[in-house]
Coordinates of N, CA and C in Angstrom, one line a residue:
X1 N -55.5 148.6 65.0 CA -55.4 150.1 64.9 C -54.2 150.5 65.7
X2 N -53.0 151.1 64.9 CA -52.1 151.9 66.2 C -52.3 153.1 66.7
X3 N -51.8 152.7 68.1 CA -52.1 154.3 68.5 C -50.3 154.9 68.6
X4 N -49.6 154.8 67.7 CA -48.1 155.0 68.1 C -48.4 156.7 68.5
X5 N -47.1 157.0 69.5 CA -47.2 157.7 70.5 C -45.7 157.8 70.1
X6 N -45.5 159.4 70.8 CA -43.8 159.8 70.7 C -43.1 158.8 71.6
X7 N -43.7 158.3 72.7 CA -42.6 157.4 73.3 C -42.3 156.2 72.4
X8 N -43.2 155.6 71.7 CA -42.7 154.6 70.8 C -41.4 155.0 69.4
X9 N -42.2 156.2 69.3 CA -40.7 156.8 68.3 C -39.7 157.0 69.0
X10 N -39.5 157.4 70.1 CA -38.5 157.8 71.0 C -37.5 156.2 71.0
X11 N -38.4 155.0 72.0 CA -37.8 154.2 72.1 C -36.5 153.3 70.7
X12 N -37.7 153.3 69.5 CA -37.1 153.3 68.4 C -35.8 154.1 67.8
X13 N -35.8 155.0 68.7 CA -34.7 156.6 67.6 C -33.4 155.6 69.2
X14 N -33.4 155.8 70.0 CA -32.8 155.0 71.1 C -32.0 153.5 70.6
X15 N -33.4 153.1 70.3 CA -32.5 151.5 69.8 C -32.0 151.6 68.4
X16 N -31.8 152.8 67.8 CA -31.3 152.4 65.9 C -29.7 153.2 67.0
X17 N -30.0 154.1 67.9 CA -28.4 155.3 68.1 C -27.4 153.6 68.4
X18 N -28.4 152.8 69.4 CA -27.2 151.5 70.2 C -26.5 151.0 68.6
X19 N -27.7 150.8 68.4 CA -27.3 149.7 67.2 C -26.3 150.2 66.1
X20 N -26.0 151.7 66.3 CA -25.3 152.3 64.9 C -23.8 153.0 66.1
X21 N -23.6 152.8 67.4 CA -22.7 153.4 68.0 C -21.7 152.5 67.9
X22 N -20.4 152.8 67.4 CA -19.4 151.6 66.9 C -18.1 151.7 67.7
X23 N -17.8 153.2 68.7 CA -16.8 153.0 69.8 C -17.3 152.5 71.5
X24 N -16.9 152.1 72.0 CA -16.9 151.3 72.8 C -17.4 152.0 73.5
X25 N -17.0 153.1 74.4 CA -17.9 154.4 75.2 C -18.9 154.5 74.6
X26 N -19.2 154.9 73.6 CA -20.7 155.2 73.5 C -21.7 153.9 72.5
X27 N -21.2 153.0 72.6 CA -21.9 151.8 72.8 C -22.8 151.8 74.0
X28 N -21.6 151.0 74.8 CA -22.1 151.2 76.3 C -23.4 152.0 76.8
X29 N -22.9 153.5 76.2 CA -24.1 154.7 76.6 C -24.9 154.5 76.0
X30 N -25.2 154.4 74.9 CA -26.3 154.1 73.7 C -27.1 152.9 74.1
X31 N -26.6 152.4 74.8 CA -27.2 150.9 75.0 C -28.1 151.1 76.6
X32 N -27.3 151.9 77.4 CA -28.0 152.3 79.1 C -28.8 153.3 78.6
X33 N -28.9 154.1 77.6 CA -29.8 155.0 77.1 C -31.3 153.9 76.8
X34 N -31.2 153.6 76.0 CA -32.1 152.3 75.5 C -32.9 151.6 76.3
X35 N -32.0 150.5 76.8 CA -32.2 149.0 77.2 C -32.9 149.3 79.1
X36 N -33.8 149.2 79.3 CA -33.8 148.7 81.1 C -32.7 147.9 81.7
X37 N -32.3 147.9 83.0 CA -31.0 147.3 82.8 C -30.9 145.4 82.8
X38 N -32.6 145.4 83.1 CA -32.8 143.7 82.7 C -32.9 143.5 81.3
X39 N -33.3 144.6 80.2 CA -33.4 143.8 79.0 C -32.7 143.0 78.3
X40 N -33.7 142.4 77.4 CA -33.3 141.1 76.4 C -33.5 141.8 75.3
X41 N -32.6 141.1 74.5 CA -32.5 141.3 73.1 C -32.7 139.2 72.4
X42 N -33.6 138.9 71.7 CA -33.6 137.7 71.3 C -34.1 138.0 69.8
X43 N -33.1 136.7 68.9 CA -33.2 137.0 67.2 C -33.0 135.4 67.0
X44 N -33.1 135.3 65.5 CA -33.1 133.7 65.4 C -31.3 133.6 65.9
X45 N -30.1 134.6 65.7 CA -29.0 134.1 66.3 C -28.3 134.5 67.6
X46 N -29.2 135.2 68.0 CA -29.0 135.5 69.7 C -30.3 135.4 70.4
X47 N -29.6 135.0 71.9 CA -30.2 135.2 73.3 C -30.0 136.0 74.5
X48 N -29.9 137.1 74.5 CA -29.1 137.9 75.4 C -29.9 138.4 76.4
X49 N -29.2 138.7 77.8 CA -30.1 139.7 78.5 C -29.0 140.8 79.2
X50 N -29.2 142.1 79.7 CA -28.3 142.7 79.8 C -27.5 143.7 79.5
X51 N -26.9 144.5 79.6 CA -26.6 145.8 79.0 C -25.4 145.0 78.2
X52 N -24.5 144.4 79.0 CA -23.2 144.0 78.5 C -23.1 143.4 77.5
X53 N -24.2 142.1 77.7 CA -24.5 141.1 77.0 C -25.2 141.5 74.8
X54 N -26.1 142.8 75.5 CA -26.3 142.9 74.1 C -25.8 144.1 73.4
X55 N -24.5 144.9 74.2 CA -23.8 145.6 73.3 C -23.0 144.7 72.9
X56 N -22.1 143.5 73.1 CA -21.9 142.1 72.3 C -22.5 142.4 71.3
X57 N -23.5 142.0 71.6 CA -24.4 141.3 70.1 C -24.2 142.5 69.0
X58 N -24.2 143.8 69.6 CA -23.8 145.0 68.9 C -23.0 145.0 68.0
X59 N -21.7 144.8 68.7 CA -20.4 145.0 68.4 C -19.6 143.8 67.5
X60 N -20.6 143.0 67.7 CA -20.0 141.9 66.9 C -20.9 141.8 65.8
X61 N -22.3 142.4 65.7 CA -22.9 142.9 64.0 C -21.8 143.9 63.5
X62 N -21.2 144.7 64.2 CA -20.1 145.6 63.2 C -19.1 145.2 62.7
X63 N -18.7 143.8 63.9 CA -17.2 143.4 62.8 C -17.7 142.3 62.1
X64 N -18.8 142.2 62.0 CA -19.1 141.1 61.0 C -19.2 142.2 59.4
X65 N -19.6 143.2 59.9 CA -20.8 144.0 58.7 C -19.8 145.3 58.9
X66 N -18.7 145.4 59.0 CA -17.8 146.8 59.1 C -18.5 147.9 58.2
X67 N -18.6 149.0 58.3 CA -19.0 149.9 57.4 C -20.5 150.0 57.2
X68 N -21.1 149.3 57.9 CA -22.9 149.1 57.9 C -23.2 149.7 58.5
X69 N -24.5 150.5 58.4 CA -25.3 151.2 59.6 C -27.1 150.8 59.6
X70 N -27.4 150.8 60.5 CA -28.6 150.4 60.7 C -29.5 151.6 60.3
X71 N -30.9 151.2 59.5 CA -31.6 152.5 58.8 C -32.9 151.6 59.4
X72 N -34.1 152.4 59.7 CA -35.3 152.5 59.6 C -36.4 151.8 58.6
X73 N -36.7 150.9 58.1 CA -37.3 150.7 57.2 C -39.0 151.0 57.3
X74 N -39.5 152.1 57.0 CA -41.1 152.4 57.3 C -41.0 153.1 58.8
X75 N -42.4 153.2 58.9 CA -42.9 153.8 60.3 C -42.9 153.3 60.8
X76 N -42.7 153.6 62.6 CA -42.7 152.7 64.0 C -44.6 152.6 64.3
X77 N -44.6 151.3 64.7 CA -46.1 151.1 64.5 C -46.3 150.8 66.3
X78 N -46.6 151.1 67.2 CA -46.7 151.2 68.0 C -48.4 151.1 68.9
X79 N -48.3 150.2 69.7 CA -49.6 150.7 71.0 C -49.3 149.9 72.6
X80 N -49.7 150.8 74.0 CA -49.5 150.5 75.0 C -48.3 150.4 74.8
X81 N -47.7 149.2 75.6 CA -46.0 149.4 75.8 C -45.4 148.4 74.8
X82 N -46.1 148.4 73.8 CA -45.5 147.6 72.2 C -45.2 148.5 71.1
X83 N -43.5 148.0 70.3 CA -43.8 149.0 69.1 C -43.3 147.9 68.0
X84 N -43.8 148.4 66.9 CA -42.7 147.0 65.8 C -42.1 147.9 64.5
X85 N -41.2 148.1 64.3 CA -40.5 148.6 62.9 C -39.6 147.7 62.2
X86 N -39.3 147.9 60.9 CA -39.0 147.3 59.7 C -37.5 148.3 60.1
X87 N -36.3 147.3 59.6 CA -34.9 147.5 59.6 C -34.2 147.5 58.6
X88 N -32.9 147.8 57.9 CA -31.8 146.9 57.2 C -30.8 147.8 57.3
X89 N -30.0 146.8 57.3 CA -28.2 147.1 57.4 C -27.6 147.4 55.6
X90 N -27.2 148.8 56.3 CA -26.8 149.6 54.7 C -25.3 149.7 54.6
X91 N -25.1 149.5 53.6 CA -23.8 149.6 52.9 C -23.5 151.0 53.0
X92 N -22.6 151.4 54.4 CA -22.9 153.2 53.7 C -21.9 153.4 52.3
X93 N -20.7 152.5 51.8 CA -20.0 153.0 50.5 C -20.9 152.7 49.0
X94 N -22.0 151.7 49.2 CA -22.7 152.0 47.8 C -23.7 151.5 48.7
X95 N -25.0 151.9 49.4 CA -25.7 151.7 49.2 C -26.8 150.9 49.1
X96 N -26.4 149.3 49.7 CA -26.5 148.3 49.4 C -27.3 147.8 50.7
X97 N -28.1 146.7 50.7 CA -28.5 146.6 52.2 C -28.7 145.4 52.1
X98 N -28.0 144.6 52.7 CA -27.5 142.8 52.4 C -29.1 142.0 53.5
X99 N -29.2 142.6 54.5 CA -29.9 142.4 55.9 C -31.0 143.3 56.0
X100 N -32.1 142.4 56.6 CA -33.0 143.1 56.9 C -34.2 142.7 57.7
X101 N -35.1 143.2 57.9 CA -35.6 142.7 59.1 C -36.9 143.1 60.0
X102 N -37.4 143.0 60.9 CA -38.2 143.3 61.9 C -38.4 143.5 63.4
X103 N -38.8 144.3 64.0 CA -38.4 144.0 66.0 C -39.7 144.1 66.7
X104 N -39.8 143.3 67.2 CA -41.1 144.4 67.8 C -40.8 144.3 69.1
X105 N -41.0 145.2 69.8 CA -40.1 145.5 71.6 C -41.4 145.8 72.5
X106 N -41.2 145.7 73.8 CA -41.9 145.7 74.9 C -40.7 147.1 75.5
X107 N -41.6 147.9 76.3 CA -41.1 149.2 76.5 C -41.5 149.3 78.2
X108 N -40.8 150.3 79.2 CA -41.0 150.5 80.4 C -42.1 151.8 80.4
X109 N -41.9 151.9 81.6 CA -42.6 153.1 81.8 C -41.9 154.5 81.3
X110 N -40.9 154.0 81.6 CA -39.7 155.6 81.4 C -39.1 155.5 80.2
X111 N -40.1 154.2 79.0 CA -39.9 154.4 77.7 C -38.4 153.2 77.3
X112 N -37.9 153.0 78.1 CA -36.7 152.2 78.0 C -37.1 151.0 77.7
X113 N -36.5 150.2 76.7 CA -36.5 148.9 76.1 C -36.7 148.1 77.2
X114 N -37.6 146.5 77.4 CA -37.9 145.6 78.0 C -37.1 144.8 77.7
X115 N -37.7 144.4 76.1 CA -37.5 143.3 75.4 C -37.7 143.8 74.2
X116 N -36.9 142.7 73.3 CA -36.8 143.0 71.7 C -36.7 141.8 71.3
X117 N -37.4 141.3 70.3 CA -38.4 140.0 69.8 C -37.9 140.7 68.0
X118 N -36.9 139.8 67.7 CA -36.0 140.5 65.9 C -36.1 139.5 65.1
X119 N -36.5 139.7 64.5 CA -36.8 139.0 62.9 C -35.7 139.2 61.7
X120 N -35.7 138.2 61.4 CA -34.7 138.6 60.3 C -35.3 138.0 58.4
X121 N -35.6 139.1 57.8 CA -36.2 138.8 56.1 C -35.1 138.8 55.1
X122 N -34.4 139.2 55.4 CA -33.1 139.0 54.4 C -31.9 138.8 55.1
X123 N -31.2 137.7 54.6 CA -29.7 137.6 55.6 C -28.9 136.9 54.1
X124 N -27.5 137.2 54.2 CA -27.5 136.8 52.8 C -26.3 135.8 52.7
X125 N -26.7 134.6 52.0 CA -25.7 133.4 52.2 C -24.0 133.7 52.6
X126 N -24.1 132.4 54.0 CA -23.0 132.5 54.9 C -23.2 133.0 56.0
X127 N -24.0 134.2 56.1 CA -23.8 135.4 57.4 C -24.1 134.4 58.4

C-alpha cells in the first residue's frame, strides 16, 4: 500500500531539476537542493557519494546524451522515508527516449535525498 506524501513528490520534482540542470552553477545548486550533503547516488555504472561526486555523474549523462532531458515515467510511489519512480532520457529534438529506468531513494527528515538505489530497463547498445 503507498502512502506517497508531498514530501516524496517534492523529493522527486528536486532530483529530476539536478538531473535536467546542464550549467555548472545551477548544477551544483540543483544538486545541494536535493542531495543531503552525505548522499549517494549508486546505478549498475556508478558509485558515488557527495554533492561533487554526483553532479559528475550528472554532467557527464549530458555529454554523453547532449540534448536529453530527464522525464518522469508514472507516479512517484512513496512510504516513510522511501519513494520509487519510473524515468527516461528524452530526445528533446524528436522525441525519442533511448534510456530508461527506475530509483528508488531513501529521504531525510527535511525531505533531502539519502540515497538513490537506479535501475536501468533500457540502455541502448554501446552506451
Amino acid at each position: 500500500m503507498s502512502v506517497n506524501t508531498d514530501r516524496h513528490q517534492t523529493a522527486a520534482a528536486r532530483y529530476f531539476e539536478a538531473w535536467n540542470a546542464t550549467e555548472p552553477e545551477a548544477l551544483r545548486k540543483a544538486v545541494a537542493a536535493a542531495w543531503a550533503p552525505e548522499g549517494s547516488y549508486t546505478d549498475p555504472l556508478a558509485d558515488v557519494a557527495g554533492h561533487a561526486q554526483i553532479a559528475a555523474v550528472i554532467a557527464a549523462a549530458h555529454e554523453q546524451f547532449p540534448g536529453f532531458a530527464f522525464r518522469p515515467l508514472g507516479a512517484v510511489d512513496g512510504h516513510h522515508d522511501t519513494a520509487r519512480f519510473g524515468w527516461e532520457l528524452v530526445n528533446e529534438a524528436d522525441g525519442s527516449a533511448p534510456v530508461a529506468g527506475f530509483d528508488v531513494v531513501t529521504i531525510d527528515e527535511e525531505g533531502r535525498i539519502r540515497r538513490v538505489l537506479g535501475f536501468l530497463d533500457r540502455v541502448p547498445a554501446g552506451a
